Amino acid sequence: MAEDEQHEHDEPHGRDDERDDERDDERDDERDDERDDDFDLSGVAPAGAFHEAPEGFRSGFASFVGRPNAGKSTLTNALVGQKIVITSSKPQTTRNVVRGIVHRDDAQLILVDTPGLHRPRTLLGERLNDLVRTTWAEVDVVAVCFPANEKIGPGDRFLVTELAKVRRTVRIAVATKTDLVTPEQLGRHLLDIQALGEETKTEWAEIVPVSAVSGDQVQLLADLLVGQMPEGPPLYPDGDLTDAPEEALAADLIREAALEGVRDELPHSIAVVVEEMGLREGRPDDKPLLDIVANLYVERDSQKGIMIGHKGSRLRSVGTAARKQIEALLGTPVYLDLQVKIAKDWQRDPRQLRKLGF
């Protein structure tokens, strides 16, 4: 294969879905238990520490929560200093708990990005909400994100009321997206956050405005979060930025690319599973190539047509965009084999949810 072809071969495939799914069932079912284990958040912290830390060193977990599209993932990436969580203007983009690791001389801060808490309409939505509530009880600090360009609403009130049921967890309020409002609008927003705390009997340890896009007060937020962490040694090796498997990161980046330009119900219907991932054998050490085979699932035939596009044009663009992001994250050239399949009504089907890792 020519070198210039290796990075642009994101071709669509038109296999028969039902026959493919039947062949995949046994292989997928064998992975169900493993996927269910990945989904279980009991015991968020890894066992043991990696080395002795200086006196006064702090380490712990902070979770960003909020309504869908409140800026949680963008803020996580800004604090970590690298993109490890996908972002999109589409609500409920985050479907897994992703941990980003911030290394400092005085602390190690593990940021737990969660799906947006919402009123669920599907079994998937119920499971995502369960993820959020489980995480709240297992972290040291919960940072509630309130986008400054949106008024405090029923969704915020519902979230904070639910959070009030969790005991012993420190709560910080974060006014996100401050670059989108005037100082006067921000001032009113901060007062509204304070009033919401009083209304729900929630004591905010801090209320801090930040902009992940401009970087304004991001470092201050990190300092405030670290100040709430218990003293203890680092929990992850130096240099690790996330504990998410590379397959999961790649799947999320493919889904992020697929979300661009779609509307209506299609964003919620998209799921991605990486079936195979590994370095191609026989390549010289100085010219590695990472082969990734992934399936992009939708719920209906009409959605499959939209995702593939005219003569495969849309799927090729999704594959190209995803490949570039994966290469940037992993630092290795990628050959991406992307296929579109149908998993009928998977958001409501327990068996399909298990197959897709939920």
mmCIF file of C-alpha atoms in Angstrom:
data_model
loop_
_atom_site.group_PDB
_atom_site.id
_atom_site.type_symbol
_atom_site.label_atom_id
_atom_site.label_comp_id
_atom_site.label_asym_id
_atom_site.label_seq_id
_atom_site.Cartn_x
_atom_site.Cartn_y
_atom_site.Cartn_z
ATOM 1 C CA MET A 1 0.000 0.000 0.000
ATOM 2 C CA ALA A 2 1.371 3.396 -0.926
ATOM 3 C CA GLU A 3 2.317 5.654 1.955
ATOM 4 C CA ASP A 4 -0.080 8.423 0.851
ATOM 5 C CA GLU A 5 -2.977 5.955 0.810
ATOM 6 C CA GLN A 6 -2.526 4.779 4.362
ATOM 7 C CA HIS A 7 -3.994 7.920 5.872
ATOM 8 C CA GLU A 8 -6.957 8.476 3.571
ATOM 9 C CA HIS A 9 -8.453 5.006 3.273
ATOM 10 C CA ASP A 10 -11.560 5.657 5.374
ATOM 11 C CA GLU A 11 -13.862 3.763 3.052
ATOM 12 C CA PRO A 12 -17.551 2.935 3.740
ATOM 13 C CA HIS A 13 -18.679 -0.672 3.581
ATOM 14 C CA GLY A 14 -22.110 -1.921 2.553
ATOM 15 C CA ARG A 15 -22.432 -5.322 4.210
ATOM 16 C CA ASP A 16 -25.765 -6.911 5.022
ATOM 17 C CA ASP A 17 -26.515 -5.806 8.588
ATOM 18 C CA GLU A 18 -28.573 -8.744 9.784
ATOM 19 C CA ARG A 19 -26.029 -11.305 8.610
ATOM 20 C CA ASP A 20 -23.189 -9.273 10.130
ATOM 21 C CA ASP A 21 -24.992 -8.928 13.442
ATOM 22 C CA GLU A 22 -25.647 -12.653 13.643
ATOM 23 C CA ARG A 23 -21.963 -13.368 13.043
ATOM 24 C CA ASP A 24 -20.992 -10.738 15.608
ATOM 25 C CA ASP A 25 -23.394 -11.897 18.357
ATOM 26 C CA GLU A 26 -21.192 -14.638 19.775
ATOM 27 C CA ARG A 27 -18.092 -12.442 19.760
ATOM 28 C CA ASP A 28 -19.999 -9.513 21.297
ATOM 29 C CA ASP A 29 -21.651 -11.656 23.974
ATOM 30 C CA GLU A 30 -18.257 -12.934 25.075
ATOM 31 C CA ARG A 31 -17.282 -9.325 25.776
ATOM 32 C CA ASP A 32 -20.482 -8.456 27.669
ATOM 33 C CA ASP A 33 -19.078 -9.311 31.071
ATOM 34 C CA GLU A 34 -15.918 -7.337 30.394
ATOM 35 C CA ARG A 35 -17.910 -4.291 29.247
ATOM 36 C CA ASP A 36 -20.194 -4.524 32.272
ATOM 37 C CA ASP A 37 -17.127 -4.532 34.511
ATOM 38 C CA ASP A 38 -15.850 -1.401 32.778
ATOM 39 C CA PHE A 39 -19.189 0.261 33.400
ATOM 40 C CA ASP A 40 -19.104 -0.485 37.147
ATOM 41 C CA LEU A 41 -17.781 2.521 39.039
ATOM 42 C CA SER A 42 -17.494 0.927 42.443
ATOM 43 C CA GLY A 43 -14.040 1.756 43.731
ATOM 44 C CA VAL A 44 -13.137 4.688 41.493
ATOM 45 C CA ALA A 45 -9.707 5.124 43.034
ATOM 46 C CA PRO A 46 -6.939 2.788 41.858
ATOM 47 C CA ALA A 47 -5.464 0.528 44.503
ATOM 48 C CA GLY A 48 -2.288 1.780 46.075
ATOM 49 C CA ALA A 49 0.040 4.690 45.414
ATOM 50 C CA PHE A 50 3.041 4.790 43.108
ATOM 51 C CA HIS A 51 5.705 6.550 45.122
ATOM 52 C CA GLU A 52 6.271 8.613 48.200
ATOM 53 C CA ALA A 53 5.185 12.231 47.895
ATOM 54 C CA PRO A 54 6.574 15.319 49.626
ATOM 55 C CA GLU A 55 4.995 16.380 52.878
ATOM 56 C CA GLY A 56 1.710 18.199 52.323
ATOM 57 C CA PHE A 57 1.135 16.599 48.899
ATOM 58 C CA ARG A 58 -2.552 16.235 48.060
ATOM 59 C CA SER A 59 -4.381 13.829 45.787
ATOM 60 C CA GLY A 60 -8.016 13.108 45.151
ATOM 61 C CA PHE A 61 -11.001 13.099 42.832
ATOM 62 C CA ALA A 62 -13.209 15.931 41.624
ATOM 63 C CA SER A 63 -16.262 15.417 39.437
ATOM 64 C CA PHE A 64 -17.658 17.993 37.027
ATOM 65 C CA VAL A 65 -21.438 17.713 36.794
ATOM 66 C CA GLY A 66 -24.139 19.829 35.229
ATOM 67 C CA ARG A 67 -26.877 19.907 32.681
ATOM 68 C CA PRO A 68 -26.007 18.609 29.203
ATOM 69 C CA ASN A 69 -23.721 20.988 27.287
ATOM 70 C CA ALA A 70 -22.679 22.941 30.386
ATOM 71 C CA GLY A 71 -18.999 22.948 29.421
ATOM 72 C CA LYS A 72 -17.855 20.065 31.627
ATOM 73 C CA SER A 73 -15.787 18.237 29.013
ATOM 74 C CA THR A 74 -14.145 21.388 27.658
ATOM 75 C CA LEU A 75 -13.166 22.359 31.203
ATOM 76 C CA THR A 76 -11.724 18.890 31.868
ATOM 77 C CA ASN A 77 -9.562 19.140 28.734
ATOM 78 C CA ALA A 78 -8.394 22.642 29.677
ATOM 79 C CA LEU A 79 -7.264 21.549 33.143
ATOM 80 C CA VAL A 80 -5.538 18.388 31.904
ATOM 81 C CA GLY A 81 -3.832 20.377 29.136
ATOM 82 C CA GLN A 82 -4.742 17.941 26.370
ATOM 83 C CA LYS A 83 -7.927 16.728 24.733
ATOM 84 C CA ILE A 84 -8.966 13.485 26.426
ATOM 85 C CA VAL A 85 -12.749 14.027 26.454
ATOM 86 C CA ILE A 86 -14.834 14.636 23.350
ATOM 87 C CA THR A 87 -16.834 17.838 23.060
ATOM 88 C CA SER A 88 -19.809 18.800 20.941
ATOM 89 C CA SER A 89 -22.628 21.302 20.852
ATOM 90 C CA LYS A 90 -25.003 18.311 20.892
ATOM 91 C CA PRO A 91 -26.455 17.587 24.354
ATOM 92 C CA GLN A 92 -25.491 14.368 26.153
ATOM 93 C CA THR A 93 -22.295 13.914 24.172
ATOM 94 C CA THR A 94 -20.506 12.318 27.155
ATOM 95 C CA ARG A 95 -21.738 8.776 27.802
ATOM 96 C CA ASN A 96 -18.943 7.349 29.920
ATOM 97 C CA VAL A 97 -17.091 8.412 33.003
ATOM 98 C CA VAL A 98 -13.676 9.614 31.840
ATOM 99 C CA ARG A 99 -10.918 10.422 34.301
ATOM 100 C CA GLY A 100 -8.392 13.099 33.398
ATOM 101 C CA ILE A 101 -5.244 13.421 35.513
ATOM 102 C CA VAL A 102 -3.652 16.763 36.406
ATOM 103 C CA HIS A 103 -0.047 16.486 37.648
ATOM 104 C CA ARG A 104 1.376 19.246 39.853
ATOM 105 C CA ASP A 105 4.398 19.549 42.104
ATOM 106 C CA ASP A 106 2.115 19.803 45.115
ATOM 107 C CA ALA A 107 -0.790 17.576 44.062
ATOM 108 C CA GLN A 108 -2.355 15.099 41.727
ATOM 109 C CA LEU A 109 -5.901 16.003 40.774
ATOM 110 C CA ILE A 110 -8.096 13.399 39.080
ATOM 111 C CA LEU A 111 -10.991 14.992 37.205
ATOM 112 C CA VAL A 112 -14.015 12.778 36.628
ATOM 113 C CA ASP A 113 -16.069 13.951 33.662
ATOM 114 C CA THR A 114 -19.623 12.592 33.739
ATOM 115 C CA PRO A 115 -22.644 12.588 31.419
ATOM 116 C CA GLY A 116 -25.071 15.455 31.885
ATOM 117 C CA LEU A 117 -27.847 14.715 34.371
ATOM 118 C CA HIS A 118 -31.202 14.906 32.602
ATOM 119 C CA ARG A 119 -34.748 13.613 32.708
ATOM 120 C CA PRO A 120 -34.323 10.297 30.878
ATOM 121 C CA ARG A 121 -36.538 9.171 28.004
ATOM 122 C CA THR A 122 -34.752 5.867 27.353
ATOM 123 C CA LEU A 123 -33.064 3.041 29.245
ATOM 124 C CA LEU A 124 -29.737 4.499 28.128
ATOM 125 C CA GLY A 125 -30.692 7.813 29.752
ATOM 126 C CA GLU A 126 -31.546 6.059 33.004
ATOM 127 C CA ARG A 127 -28.202 4.274 33.047
ATOM 128 C CA LEU A 128 -26.290 7.488 32.335
ATOM 129 C CA ASN A 129 -28.054 9.193 35.248
ATOM 130 C CA ASP A 130 -27.158 6.239 37.479
ATOM 131 C CA LEU A 131 -23.522 6.752 36.458
ATOM 132 C CA VAL A 132 -23.660 10.377 37.559
ATOM 133 C CA ARG A 133 -25.212 9.637 40.951
ATOM 134 C CA THR A 134 -22.757 6.817 41.637
ATOM 135 C CA THR A 135 -19.840 9.108 40.882
ATOM 136 C CA TRP A 136 -21.104 11.831 43.235
ATOM 137 C CA ALA A 137 -20.799 9.520 46.223
ATOM 138 C CA GLU A 138 -17.265 8.382 45.351
ATOM 139 C CA VAL A 139 -15.371 11.632 44.763
ATOM 140 C CA ASP A 140 -13.930 14.196 47.165
ATOM 141 C CA VAL A 141 -15.435 17.244 45.449
ATOM 142 C CA VAL A 142 -18.385 17.773 43.112
ATOM 143 C CA ALA A 143 -18.053 20.873 40.928
ATOM 144 C CA VAL A 144 -21.416 21.898 39.502
ATOM 145 C CA CYS A 145 -21.148 23.735 36.176
ATOM 146 C CA PHE A 146 -23.597 26.528 35.352
ATOM 147 C CA PRO A 147 -23.038 28.049 31.873
ATOM 148 C CA ALA A 148 -22.956 31.827 32.239
ATOM 149 C CA ASN A 149 -24.728 32.379 28.915
ATOM 150 C CA GLU A 150 -27.839 30.514 30.111
ATOM 151 C CA LYS A 151 -30.207 31.375 32.918
ATOM 152 C CA ILE A 152 -30.485 29.119 35.954
ATOM 153 C CA GLY A 153 -33.442 26.863 35.162
ATOM 154 C CA PRO A 154 -35.435 23.831 36.291
ATOM 155 C CA GLY A 155 -32.689 21.475 35.101
ATOM 156 C CA ASP A 156 -30.138 23.159 37.370
ATOM 157 C CA ARG A 157 -32.568 23.129 40.283
ATOM 158 C CA PHE A 158 -33.289 19.428 39.748
ATOM 159 C CA LEU A 159 -29.570 18.594 39.638
ATOM 160 C CA VAL A 160 -28.637 20.560 42.761
ATOM 161 C CA THR A 161 -31.629 19.131 44.653
ATOM 162 C CA GLU A 162 -30.469 15.614 43.761
ATOM 163 C CA LEU A 163 -26.900 16.472 44.763
ATOM 164 C CA ALA A 164 -28.133 17.680 48.155
ATOM 165 C CA LYS A 165 -29.011 14.054 48.956
ATOM 166 C CA VAL A 166 -25.323 13.092 48.870
ATOM 167 C CA ARG A 167 -23.603 13.527 52.209
ATOM 168 C CA ARG A 168 -19.995 14.381 53.047
ATOM 169 C CA THR A 169 -19.103 15.537 49.542
ATOM 170 C CA VAL A 170 -17.727 19.064 49.150
ATOM 171 C CA ARG A 171 -19.607 21.157 46.571
ATOM 172 C CA ILE A 172 -18.134 23.902 44.399
ATOM 173 C CA ALA A 173 -20.137 26.009 41.929
ATOM 174 C CA VAL A 174 -18.455 26.852 38.617
ATOM 175 C CA ALA A 175 -19.819 29.515 36.286
ATOM 176 C CA THR A 176 -18.587 28.289 32.898
ATOM 177 C CA LYS A 177 -18.372 29.988 29.469
ATOM 178 C CA THR A 178 -17.721 33.442 30.977
ATOM 179 C CA ASP A 179 -16.183 34.553 27.674
ATOM 180 C CA LEU A 180 -19.715 34.625 26.208
ATOM 181 C CA VAL A 181 -21.201 37.222 28.597
ATOM 182 C CA THR A 182 -20.623 40.781 29.802
ATOM 183 C CA PRO A 183 -19.346 41.517 33.327
ATOM 184 C CA GLU A 184 -22.847 42.674 34.278
ATOM 185 C CA GLN A 185 -24.424 39.440 33.040
ATOM 186 C CA LEU A 186 -21.799 37.417 34.875
ATOM 187 C CA GLY A 187 -22.470 39.293 38.107
ATOM 188 C CA ARG A 188 -26.185 38.478 37.928
ATOM 189 C CA HIS A 189 -25.375 34.867 37.112
ATOM 190 C CA LEU A 190 -23.163 34.511 40.181
ATOM 191 C CA LEU A 191 -25.912 35.952 42.367
ATOM 192 C CA ASP A 192 -28.377 33.464 40.860
ATOM 193 C CA ILE A 193 -26.008 30.578 41.680
ATOM 194 C CA GLN A 194 -25.765 31.792 45.272
ATOM 195 C CA ALA A 195 -29.559 32.082 45.480
ATOM 196 C CA LEU A 196 -29.973 28.542 44.111
ATOM 197 C CA GLY A 197 -27.662 27.263 46.841
ATOM 198 C CA GLU A 198 -29.731 28.989 49.509
ATOM 199 C CA GLU A 199 -32.984 27.719 47.997
ATOM 200 C CA THR A 200 -31.789 24.095 47.941
ATOM 201 C CA LYS A 201 -29.894 24.328 51.266
ATOM 202 C CA THR A 202 -26.639 23.672 49.411
ATOM 203 C CA GLU A 203 -23.491 25.168 50.895
ATOM 204 C CA TRP A 204 -21.035 26.138 48.173
ATOM 205 C CA ALA A 205 -17.432 25.849 49.367
ATOM 206 C CA GLU A 206 -16.530 28.171 46.474
ATOM 207 C CA ILE A 207 -18.251 29.946 43.604
ATOM 208 C CA VAL A 208 -15.783 30.570 40.792
ATOM 209 C CA PRO A 209 -16.283 31.920 37.230
ATOM 210 C CA VAL A 210 -14.074 30.417 34.511
ATOM 211 C CA SER A 211 -13.648 30.267 30.762
ATOM 212 C CA ALA A 212 -12.100 27.070 29.451
ATOM 213 C CA VAL A 213 -11.835 28.644 25.987
ATOM 214 C CA SER A 214 -9.881 31.750 27.021
ATOM 215 C CA GLY A 215 -8.228 30.080 30.023
ATOM 216 C CA ASP A 216 -9.507 32.790 32.372
ATOM 217 C CA GLN A 217 -9.323 31.564 35.994
ATOM 218 C CA VAL A 218 -8.802 27.925 35.001
ATOM 219 C CA GLN A 219 -5.655 27.809 37.130
ATOM 220 C CA LEU A 220 -7.537 29.382 40.037
ATOM 221 C CA LEU A 221 -10.151 26.631 39.776
ATOM 222 C CA ALA A 222 -7.395 24.011 39.874
ATOM 223 C CA ASP A 223 -5.950 25.633 43.009
ATOM 224 C CA LEU A 224 -9.367 25.670 44.694
ATOM 225 C CA LEU A 225 -10.008 22.018 43.842
ATOM 226 C CA VAL A 226 -6.582 20.973 45.100
ATOM 227 C CA GLY A 227 -7.241 22.842 48.345
ATOM 228 C CA GLN A 228 -10.225 20.569 48.993
ATOM 229 C CA MET A 229 -8.277 17.338 48.409
ATOM 230 C CA PRO A 230 -6.995 15.176 51.268
ATOM 231 C CA GLU A 231 -3.276 14.800 51.844
ATOM 232 C CA GLY A 232 -1.860 11.677 50.268
ATOM 233 C CA PRO A 233 0.511 10.287 47.633
ATOM 234 C CA PRO A 234 -0.199 10.306 43.885
ATOM 235 C CA LEU A 235 -2.613 7.641 42.696
ATOM 236 C CA TYR A 236 -1.484 7.395 39.062
ATOM 237 C CA PRO A 237 1.977 7.194 37.458
ATOM 238 C CA ASP A 238 3.604 10.462 36.484
ATOM 239 C CA GLY A 239 2.782 11.347 32.883
ATOM 240 C CA ASP A 240 -0.546 9.507 32.666
ATOM 241 C CA LEU A 241 -3.259 11.903 31.456
ATOM 242 C CA THR A 242 -6.188 9.474 31.634
ATOM 243 C CA ASP A 243 -6.917 5.902 32.642
ATOM 244 C CA ALA A 244 -9.339 5.345 29.752
ATOM 245 C CA PRO A 245 -8.361 2.499 27.388
ATOM 246 C CA GLU A 246 -7.117 3.650 23.994
ATOM 247 C CA GLU A 247 -9.978 1.748 22.338
ATOM 248 C CA ALA A 248 -12.512 3.794 24.315
ATOM 249 C CA LEU A 249 -10.761 7.064 23.451
ATOM 250 C CA ALA A 250 -10.724 6.156 19.763
ATOM 251 C CA ALA A 251 -14.407 5.183 19.800
ATOM 252 C CA ASP A 252 -15.340 8.507 21.385
ATOM 253 C CA LEU A 253 -13.329 10.487 18.831
ATOM 254 C CA ILE A 254 -15.095 8.644 16.004
ATOM 255 C CA ARG A 255 -18.466 9.439 17.573
ATOM 256 C CA GLU A 256 -17.463 13.090 18.008
ATOM 257 C CA ALA A 257 -16.687 13.307 14.278
ATOM 258 C CA ALA A 258 -19.981 11.599 13.448
ATOM 259 C CA LEU A 259 -21.953 14.108 15.530
ATOM 260 C CA GLU A 260 -20.865 17.093 13.472
ATOM 261 C CA GLY A 261 -23.574 18.299 11.118
ATOM 262 C CA VAL A 262 -26.307 15.873 12.191
ATOM 263 C CA ARG A 263 -29.544 16.960 13.838
ATOM 264 C CA ASP A 264 -32.887 15.869 15.245
ATOM 265 C CA GLU A 265 -32.704 12.472 16.973
ATOM 266 C CA LEU A 266 -29.681 11.144 15.088
ATOM 267 C CA PRO A 267 -27.034 12.345 17.607
ATOM 268 C CA HIS A 268 -28.638 10.269 20.373
ATOM 269 C CA SER A 269 -28.840 7.231 18.073
ATOM 270 C CA ILE A 270 -25.118 7.073 17.280
ATOM 271 C CA ALA A 271 -22.885 4.591 19.094
ATOM 272 C CA VAL A 272 -19.375 3.429 18.212
ATOM 273 C CA VAL A 273 -17.542 0.226 19.136
ATOM 274 C CA VAL A 274 -13.892 -0.407 18.266
ATOM 275 C CA GLU A 275 -13.737 -4.084 17.288
ATOM 276 C CA GLU A 276 -10.004 -4.398 16.604
ATOM 277 C CA MET A 277 -7.042 -2.148 17.304
ATOM 278 C CA GLY A 278 -3.338 -2.884 17.022
ATOM 279 C CA LEU A 279 -0.057 -2.026 15.325
ATOM 280 C CA ARG A 280 0.290 -3.552 11.873
ATOM 281 C CA GLU A 281 2.821 -6.350 11.795
ATOM 282 C CA GLY A 282 5.853 -6.166 9.559
ATOM 283 C CA ARG A 283 6.188 -2.384 9.686
ATOM 284 C CA PRO A 284 9.593 -0.830 10.487
ATOM 285 C CA ASP A 285 9.861 0.673 13.980
ATOM 286 C CA ASP A 286 10.252 4.182 12.578
ATOM 287 C CA LYS A 287 7.090 3.855 10.421
ATOM 288 C CA PRO A 288 4.399 2.321 12.642
ATOM 289 C CA LEU A 289 0.777 2.107 11.504
ATOM 290 C CA LEU A 290 -2.122 1.565 13.890
ATOM 291 C CA ASP A 291 -4.982 -0.454 12.387
ATOM 292 C CA ILE A 292 -8.436 0.316 13.821
ATOM 293 C CA VAL A 293 -11.611 -1.514 12.820
ATOM 294 C CA ALA A 294 -14.720 0.179 14.211
ATOM 295 C CA ASN A 295 -18.483 -0.118 13.800
ATOM 296 C CA LEU A 296 -20.692 2.970 13.917
ATOM 297 C CA TYR A 297 -24.206 1.969 14.997
ATOM 298 C CA VAL A 298 -27.487 3.765 14.307
ATOM 299 C CA GLU A 299 -31.060 2.692 15.032
ATOM 300 C CA ARG A 300 -32.814 2.817 11.636
ATOM 301 C CA ASP A 301 -32.197 2.335 7.906
ATOM 302 C CA SER A 302 -32.869 6.007 7.210
ATOM 303 C CA GLN A 303 -30.189 7.002 9.722
ATOM 304 C CA LYS A 304 -27.703 4.662 8.069
ATOM 305 C CA GLY A 305 -28.252 6.404 4.752
ATOM 306 C CA ILE A 306 -27.691 9.797 6.326
ATOM 307 C CA MET A 307 -24.506 8.659 8.026
ATOM 308 C CA ILE A 308 -23.025 7.100 4.876
ATOM 309 C CA GLY A 309 -24.038 10.012 2.639
ATOM 310 C CA HIS A 310 -24.093 10.209 -1.157
ATOM 311 C CA LYS A 311 -21.720 7.541 -2.485
ATOM 312 C CA GLY A 312 -20.124 7.300 0.955
ATOM 313 C CA SER A 313 -19.061 10.944 1.081
ATOM 314 C CA ARG A 314 -20.199 11.629 4.618
ATOM 315 C CA LEU A 315 -18.702 8.467 6.092
ATOM 316 C CA ARG A 316 -15.378 9.249 4.404
ATOM 317 C CA SER A 317 -15.350 12.733 5.935
ATOM 318 C CA VAL A 318 -16.206 11.302 9.370
ATOM 319 C CA GLY A 319 -13.412 8.760 9.047
ATOM 320 C CA THR A 320 -10.873 11.361 7.948
ATOM 321 C CA ALA A 321 -11.742 13.762 10.790
ATOM 322 C CA ALA A 322 -11.704 10.975 13.379
ATOM 323 C CA ARG A 323 -8.416 9.559 12.124
ATOM 324 C CA LYS A 324 -6.669 12.917 12.445
ATOM 325 C CA GLN A 325 -7.908 13.329 16.028
ATOM 326 C CA ILE A 326 -6.845 9.798 16.979
ATOM 327 C CA GLU A 327 -3.403 10.338 15.442
ATOM 328 C CA ALA A 328 -3.022 13.596 17.392
ATOM 329 C CA LEU A 329 -3.986 11.888 20.658
ATOM 330 C CA LEU A 330 -1.959 8.692 20.284
ATOM 331 C CA GLY A 331 0.954 10.054 18.245
ATOM 332 C CA THR A 332 0.816 7.212 15.688
ATOM 333 C CA PRO A 333 -0.372 7.128 12.039
ATOM 334 C CA VAL A 334 -3.751 5.412 11.820
ATOM 335 C CA TYR A 335 -5.523 3.269 9.221
ATOM 336 C CA LEU A 336 -9.238 3.423 10.064
ATOM 337 C CA ASP A 337 -11.739 0.876 8.739
ATOM 338 C CA LEU A 338 -15.165 2.311 9.610
ATOM 339 C CA GLN A 339 -18.477 0.607 8.916
ATOM 340 C CA VAL A 340 -22.079 1.640 9.598
ATOM 341 C CA LYS A 341 -24.479 -0.919 11.067
ATOM 342 C CA ILE A 342 -28.016 -0.918 12.438
ATOM 343 C CA ALA A 343 -28.837 -1.845 16.038
ATOM 344 C CA LYS A 344 -32.590 -1.320 16.075
ATOM 345 C CA ASP A 345 -33.786 0.845 18.999
ATOM 346 C CA TRP A 346 -30.585 0.110 20.921
ATOM 347 C CA GLN A 347 -31.178 2.915 23.440
ATOM 348 C CA ARG A 348 -34.188 1.030 24.813
ATOM 349 C CA ASP A 349 -32.987 -2.564 24.456
ATOM 350 C CA PRO A 350 -31.036 -4.003 27.430
ATOM 351 C CA ARG A 351 -29.321 -6.619 25.276
ATOM 352 C CA GLN A 352 -28.237 -4.073 22.681
ATOM 353 C CA LEU A 353 -27.013 -1.751 25.415
ATOM 354 C CA ARG A 354 -24.803 -4.521 26.768
ATOM 355 C CA LYS A 355 -23.390 -5.167 23.302
ATOM 356 C CA LEU A 356 -22.559 -1.503 22.903
ATOM 357 C CA GLY A 357 -20.853 -1.238 26.280
ATOM 358 C CA PHE A 358 -23.609 0.265 28.403
#
